[in-house]
PDB file of C-alpha atoms in Angstrom:
ATOM      1  CA  MET A   1     -74.557 -37.770 -13.884  1.00 58.00           C
ATOM      2  CA  LYS A   2     -71.229 -37.646 -11.980  1.00 55.00           C
ATOM      3  CA  ALA A   3     -71.293 -33.859 -12.177  1.00 51.00           C
ATOM      4  CA  LEU A   4     -74.811 -33.775 -10.710  1.00 46.00           C
ATOM      5  CA  VAL A   5     -73.834 -36.066  -7.802  1.00 43.00           C
ATOM      6  CA  LEU A   6     -70.738 -33.944  -7.177  1.00 44.00           C
ATOM      7  CA  LEU A   7     -72.809 -30.757  -7.229  1.00 43.00           C
ATOM      8  CA  ILE A   8     -75.352 -32.211  -4.741  1.00 47.00           C
ATOM      9  CA  LEU A   9     -72.524 -33.323  -2.464  1.00 43.00           C
ATOM     10  CA  ILE A  10     -70.910 -29.866  -2.516  1.00 45.00           C
ATOM     11  CA  VAL A  11     -74.215 -28.056  -1.891  1.00 45.00           C
ATOM     12  CA  SER A  12     -75.235 -30.376   0.961  1.00 48.00           C
ATOM     13  CA  THR A  13     -71.814 -30.131   2.649  1.00 46.00           C
ATOM     14  CA  THR A  14     -71.815 -26.344   2.306  1.00 44.00           C
ATOM     15  CA  SER A  15     -75.357 -25.942   3.636  1.00 43.00           C
ATOM     16  CA  PHE A  16     -74.621 -28.099   6.694  1.00 43.00           C
ATOM     17  CA  SER A  17     -71.574 -26.013   7.530  1.00 42.00           C
ATOM     18  CA  LEU A  18     -73.590 -22.791   7.152  1.00 46.00           C
ATOM     19  CA  PHE A  19     -76.027 -23.863   9.865  1.00 44.00           C
ATOM     20  CA  LYS A  20     -73.556 -25.444  12.270  1.00 41.00           C
ATOM     21  CA  PRO A  21     -72.686 -23.013  15.085  1.00 44.00           C
ATOM     22  CA  LYS A  22     -69.034 -22.124  15.118  1.00 43.00           C
ATOM     23  CA  PRO A  23     -67.262 -22.483  18.451  1.00 46.00           C
ATOM     24  CA  VAL A  24     -66.149 -19.228  20.014  1.00 51.00           C
ATOM     25  CA  ARG A  25     -62.408 -18.917  20.572  1.00 79.00           C
ATOM     26  CA  ILE A  26     -61.288 -18.492  24.161  1.00 74.00           C
ATOM     27  CA  GLY A  27     -59.837 -15.061  23.301  1.00 81.00           C
ATOM     28  CA  GLN A  28     -63.163 -13.949  21.873  1.00 87.00           C
ATOM     29  CA  LEU A  29     -65.022 -15.274  24.933  1.00 89.00           C
ATOM     30  CA  ARG A  30     -62.565 -13.397  27.159  1.00 92.00           C
ATOM     31  CA  ASP A  31     -63.182 -10.190  25.160  1.00 94.00           C
ATOM     32  CA  ASN A  32     -66.952 -10.701  25.463  1.00 93.00           C
ATOM     33  CA  TYR A  33     -66.546 -11.189  29.216  1.00 93.00           C
ATOM     34  CA  ILE A  34     -64.537  -7.967  29.593  1.00 96.00           C
ATOM     35  CA  GLN A  35     -67.177  -6.044  27.613  1.00 96.00           C
ATOM     36  CA  ARG A  36     -69.952  -7.447  29.822  1.00 95.00           C
ATOM     37  CA  LEU A  37     -67.994  -6.487  32.956  1.00 97.00           C
ATOM     38  CA  LEU A  38     -67.554  -2.946  31.636  1.00 97.00           C
ATOM     39  CA  SER A  39     -71.266  -2.710  30.841  1.00 96.00           C
ATOM     40  CA  TYR A  40     -71.899  -2.789  34.610  1.00 96.00           C
ATOM     41  CA  ARG A  41     -69.786   0.322  35.257  1.00 97.00           C
ATOM     42  CA  ASP A  42     -71.607   2.722  37.610  1.00 97.00           C
ATOM     43  CA  ALA A  43     -74.293   0.120  38.447  1.00 96.00           C
ATOM     44  CA  PRO A  44     -75.315   0.421  42.105  1.00 96.00           C
ATOM     45  CA  TYR A  45     -73.615  -1.827  44.642  1.00 95.00           C
ATOM     46  CA  ALA A  46     -75.682  -4.160  46.826  1.00 90.00           C
ATOM     47  CA  PRO A  47     -74.589  -6.791  49.329  1.00 86.00           C
ATOM     48  CA  TYR A  48     -74.468 -10.426  48.161  1.00 81.00           C
ATOM     49  CA  GLY A  49     -77.964 -11.875  47.976  1.00 72.00           C
ATOM     50  CA  SER A  50     -79.722  -8.533  47.496  1.00 75.00           C
ATOM     51  CA  ASP A  51     -81.677  -7.824  44.332  1.00 77.00           C
ATOM     52  CA  THR A  52     -81.447  -4.032  44.455  1.00 84.00           C
ATOM     53  CA  GLY A  53     -77.974  -3.774  42.887  1.00 89.00           C
ATOM     54  CA  ILE A  54     -74.971  -5.993  42.255  1.00 93.00           C
ATOM     55  CA  SER A  55     -72.409  -7.453  44.638  1.00 92.00           C
ATOM     56  CA  CYS A  56     -68.731  -7.905  43.853  1.00 93.00           C
ATOM     57  CA  SER A  57     -69.059 -11.686  43.539  1.00 92.00           C
ATOM     58  CA  THR A  58     -72.274 -11.499  41.522  1.00 92.00           C
ATOM     59  CA  LEU A  59     -70.612  -9.090  39.077  1.00 95.00           C
ATOM     60  CA  VAL A  60     -67.910 -11.557  37.991  1.00 94.00           C
ATOM     61  CA  ARG A  61     -70.332 -14.481  37.758  1.00 92.00           C
ATOM     62  CA  GLU A  62     -73.182 -12.670  35.951  1.00 91.00           C
ATOM     63  CA  ALA A  63     -70.863 -11.039  33.431  1.00 93.00           C
ATOM     64  CA  LEU A  64     -69.464 -14.460  32.520  1.00 91.00           C
ATOM     65  CA  LEU A  65     -72.938 -15.982  32.236  1.00 89.00           C
ATOM     66  CA  GLU A  66     -74.009 -13.102  29.975  1.00 89.00           C
ATOM     67  CA  SER A  67     -70.961 -13.427  27.698  1.00 86.00           C
ATOM     68  CA  SER A  68     -71.846 -14.652  24.247  1.00 75.00           C
ATOM     69  CA  GLY A  69     -70.004 -17.808  23.323  1.00 77.00           C
ATOM     70  CA  LEU A  70     -69.965 -19.481  26.724  1.00 76.00           C
ATOM     71  CA  GLU A  71     -70.461 -23.213  26.135  1.00 80.00           C
ATOM     72  CA  LYS A  72     -73.772 -24.674  27.284  1.00 82.00           C
ATOM     73  CA  LYS A  73     -72.128 -27.068  29.774  1.00 78.00           C
ATOM     74  CA  ALA A  74     -70.070 -24.273  31.376  1.00 78.00           C
ATOM     75  CA  ARG A  75     -73.167 -22.057  31.573  1.00 78.00           C
ATOM     76  CA  THR A  76     -75.174 -24.882  33.186  1.00 81.00           C
ATOM     77  CA  ASP A  77     -72.413 -25.658  35.699  1.00 80.00           C
ATOM     78  CA  ILE A  78     -72.008 -22.001  36.693  1.00 80.00           C
ATOM     79  CA  LEU A  79     -75.771 -21.451  36.948  1.00 80.00           C
ATOM     80  CA  ALA A  80     -76.108 -24.495  39.206  1.00 79.00           C
ATOM     81  CA  ASN A  81     -74.002 -22.858  41.921  1.00 78.00           C
ATOM     82  CA  SER A  82     -74.186 -19.284  43.070  1.00 82.00           C
ATOM     83  CA  CYS A  83     -70.896 -18.178  44.597  1.00 87.00           C
ATOM     84  CA  SER A  84     -70.155 -15.631  47.292  1.00 88.00           C
ATOM     85  CA  SER A  85     -66.658 -14.161  47.474  1.00 89.00           C
ATOM     86  CA  ARG A  86     -65.742 -16.916  49.950  1.00 89.00           C
ATOM     87  CA  ASP A  87     -67.035 -19.534  47.508  1.00 91.00           C
ATOM     88  CA  LEU A  88     -65.063 -17.916  44.683  1.00 91.00           C
ATOM     89  CA  ASN A  89     -61.934 -18.015  46.845  1.00 90.00           C
ATOM     90  CA  GLU A  90     -62.486 -21.772  47.234  1.00 91.00           C
ATOM     91  CA  GLY A  91     -62.907 -22.280  43.469  1.00 91.00           C
ATOM     92  CA  CYS A  92     -66.670 -21.812  43.020  1.00 90.00           C
ATOM     93  CA  HIS A  93     -67.506 -25.519  43.044  1.00 89.00           C
ATOM     94  CA  GLY A  94     -64.666 -26.360  40.648  1.00 90.00           C
ATOM     95  CA  GLU A  95     -65.352 -23.581  38.128  1.00 90.00           C
ATOM     96  CA  LEU A  96     -62.182 -21.612  38.989  1.00 93.00           C
ATOM     97  CA  SER A  97     -58.531 -22.542  39.195  1.00 95.00           C
ATOM     98  CA  VAL A  98     -55.921 -20.743  41.302  1.00 96.00           C
ATOM     99  CA  VAL A  99     -53.410 -18.721  39.276  1.00 96.00           C
ATOM    100  CA  ALA A 100     -51.440 -17.126  42.126  1.00 95.00           C
ATOM    101  CA  ASP A 101     -51.476 -16.014  45.730  1.00 94.00           C
ATOM    102  CA  ALA A 102     -49.923 -12.657  46.616  1.00 93.00           C
ATOM    103  CA  SER A 103     -49.420 -10.476  49.655  1.00 93.00           C
ATOM    104  CA  ASN A 104     -51.483  -7.790  47.843  1.00 91.00           C
ATOM    105  CA  LEU A 105     -52.559  -6.683  44.376  1.00 91.00           C
ATOM    106  CA  ASN A 106     -49.668  -4.246  44.182  1.00 89.00           C
ATOM    107  CA  SER A 107     -47.211  -7.158  44.326  1.00 90.00           C
ATOM    108  CA  VAL A 108     -48.925  -9.458  41.806  1.00 92.00           C
ATOM    109  CA  ASN A 109     -46.770 -10.587  38.898  1.00 93.00           C
ATOM    110  CA  TYR A 110     -48.913  -9.018  36.175  1.00 94.00           C
ATOM    111  CA  ASP A 111     -47.093 -11.004  33.477  1.00 94.00           C
ATOM    112  CA  LYS A 112     -48.797 -14.156  34.813  1.00 94.00           C
ATOM    113  CA  ILE A 113     -52.387 -12.967  34.886  1.00 96.00           C
ATOM    114  CA  GLN A 114     -54.855 -12.371  32.070  1.00 95.00           C
ATOM    115  CA  PRO A 115     -57.818 -10.084  31.526  1.00 96.00           C
ATOM    116  CA  GLY A 116     -60.842 -11.827  33.014  1.00 96.00           C
ATOM    117  CA  ASP A 117     -58.931 -13.286  35.969  1.00 97.00           C
ATOM    118  CA  ILE A 118     -60.466 -12.473  39.311  1.00 97.00           C
ATOM    119  CA  ALA A 119     -58.912 -11.517  42.626  1.00 96.00           C
ATOM    120  CA  VAL A 120     -60.357 -12.337  46.019  1.00 96.00           C
ATOM    121  CA  VAL A 121     -58.883 -10.062  48.672  1.00 94.00           C
ATOM    122  CA  GLY A 122     -59.118  -9.259  52.368  1.00 87.00           C
ATOM    123  CA  TYR A 123     -59.851 -12.575  54.070  1.00 72.00           C
ATOM    124  CA  GLU A 124     -59.243 -11.267  57.595  1.00 66.00           C
ATOM    125  CA  ILE A 125     -61.369  -8.105  57.629  1.00 65.00           C
ATOM    126  CA  GLY A 126     -64.000  -8.807  55.009  1.00 76.00           C
ATOM    127  CA  ILE A 127     -63.727 -10.401  51.629  1.00 90.00           C
ATOM    128  CA  HIS A 128     -64.035  -8.699  48.246  1.00 93.00           C
ATOM    129  CA  THR A 129     -63.837  -9.740  44.580  1.00 95.00           C
ATOM    130  CA  LEU A 130     -62.403  -7.804  41.632  1.00 96.00           C
ATOM    131  CA  ALA A 131     -62.008  -8.706  37.939  1.00 97.00           C
ATOM    132  CA  TYR A 132     -58.856  -7.884  35.989  1.00 97.00           C
ATOM    133  CA  LEU A 133     -59.373  -5.802  32.844  1.00 97.00           C
ATOM    134  CA  GLY A 134     -55.744  -5.614  31.740  1.00 96.00           C
ATOM    135  CA  ASP A 135     -53.183  -2.816  31.988  1.00 94.00           C
ATOM    136  CA  LYS A 136     -53.233  -3.087  35.826  1.00 93.00           C
ATOM    137  CA  GLN A 137     -56.893  -2.071  35.974  1.00 95.00           C
ATOM    138  CA  TRP A 138     -59.576  -3.888  37.972  1.00 96.00           C
ATOM    139  CA  ILE A 139     -63.358  -3.592  37.914  1.00 97.00           C
ATOM    140  CA  HIS A 140     -65.405  -4.275  41.029  1.00 96.00           C
ATOM    141  CA  ALA A 141     -68.689  -3.557  42.750  1.00 96.00           C
ATOM    142  CA  ASP A 142     -67.209  -1.448  45.507  1.00 93.00           C
ATOM    143  CA  PRO A 143     -69.155  -1.190  48.774  1.00 91.00           C
ATOM    144  CA  ILE A 144     -67.204   1.973  49.660  1.00 89.00           C
ATOM    145  CA  ALA A 145     -68.035   3.804  46.404  1.00 92.00           C
ATOM    146  CA  GLU A 146     -71.465   2.095  46.416  1.00 94.00           C
ATOM    147  CA  LYS A 147     -71.232   1.335  42.697  1.00 96.00           C
ATOM    148  CA  VAL A 148     -69.232  -0.609  40.113  1.00 97.00           C
ATOM    149  CA  ILE A 149     -65.934   1.166  39.461  1.00 96.00           C
ATOM    150  CA  VAL A 150     -62.668   0.648  37.621  1.00 95.00           C
ATOM    151  CA  SER A 151     -59.560   1.058  39.770  1.00 92.00           C
ATOM    152  CA  ASP A 152     -55.939   1.240  38.692  1.00 91.00           C
ATOM    153  CA  VAL A 153     -53.349  -0.541  40.837  1.00 88.00           C
ATOM    154  CA  ARG A 154     -50.801   2.164  39.945  1.00 83.00           C
ATOM    155  CA  ASP A 155     -52.823   4.650  42.000  1.00 80.00           C
ATOM    156  CA  ASN A 156     -51.460   2.590  44.914  1.00 66.00           C
ATOM    157  CA  ASN A 157     -53.985   4.082  47.301  1.00 65.00           C
ATOM    158  CA  GLY A 158     -56.843   1.704  46.626  1.00 72.00           C
ATOM    159  CA  TYR A 159     -58.201   0.193  49.803  1.00 79.00           C
ATOM    160  CA  TRP A 160     -58.557  -3.269  48.254  1.00 86.00           C
ATOM    161  CA  PHE A 161     -55.079  -3.292  46.673  1.00 87.00           C
ATOM    162  CA  ASN A 162     -53.206  -3.501  49.964  1.00 86.00           C
ATOM    163  CA  MET A 163     -54.453  -6.810  51.346  1.00 89.00           C
ATOM    164  CA  LYS A 164     -53.737 -10.492  50.798  1.00 91.00           C
ATOM    165  CA  ALA A 165     -54.980 -11.644  47.382  1.00 93.00           C
ATOM    166  CA  ARG A 166     -55.740 -14.849  45.548  1.00 95.00           C
ATOM    167  CA  ILE A 167     -55.918 -14.675  41.757  1.00 97.00           C
ATOM    168  CA  LEU A 168     -58.231 -17.192  40.078  1.00 96.00           C
ATOM    169  CA  ARG A 169     -59.265 -17.963  36.505  1.00 96.00           C
ATOM    170  CA  TRP A 170     -62.590 -19.226  35.246  1.00 93.00           C
ATOM    171  CA  LYS A 171     -61.978 -22.651  33.689  1.00 90.00           C
ATOM    172  CA  ALA A 172     -64.326 -21.594  30.862  1.00 88.00           C
ATOM    173  CA  LEU A 173     -61.788 -18.874  29.980  1.00 87.00           C
ATOM    174  CA  ASN A 174     -58.930 -21.339  30.108  1.00 83.00           C
ATOM    175  CA  GLY A 175     -60.422 -23.802  27.665  1.00 66.00           C
ATOM    176  CA  LYS A 176     -60.939 -26.425  30.397  1.00 52.00           C
TER     177      LYS A 176
END
C-alpha cells in the first residue's frame, strides 16, 4: 500500500512539472530578441506610424514583443504603449532604464553595454534608434539606406555614430 501511494505521488508530481511552463532565462530571451532583430534585416524602412515598412523605433519594440519567452506582464506593458524614438529616449513609459550617455557611439564604453541594448542618437537634428547586436555592431531601420541594416562602429564613417547618444536597456532583458 505504501509503495502504491509513493508511486502515485511520484507520478502526479512528475506530470505536474511536465506541463508547467519553464521560465525563460534572461540570456535566452536576449538571444531570442537578437534573432528577431536580425530577421528584419533588409526590411523596408518607413517613418514612425506608417504601415508600409518599419521605423527605427518600431523595430526595437516589435522584435522584443515577438521574442519567445517574454513574460506576459512585460508583453502587456509594452503593448499598452507605442514608443517613438523620443519616447524611447525618455524610457518608453518605464519599460527602459538608462545605461549610459555618451558624446557618440564611437566613444561608448562597450564593456558596459549588452546585446539588446538600444541607442537613441541625434537629438538636435533628428532622432534615431539602433539596437546593439554585440561586437560593436548595431542594427537599425535606416532612413538613409531605406531599409534595416547592420552597421559596425569600427567603420567610423556611419552617419548615426557621430552624434550624442543615450544607451538604454529594456527592463524585460534586465530581469526587472
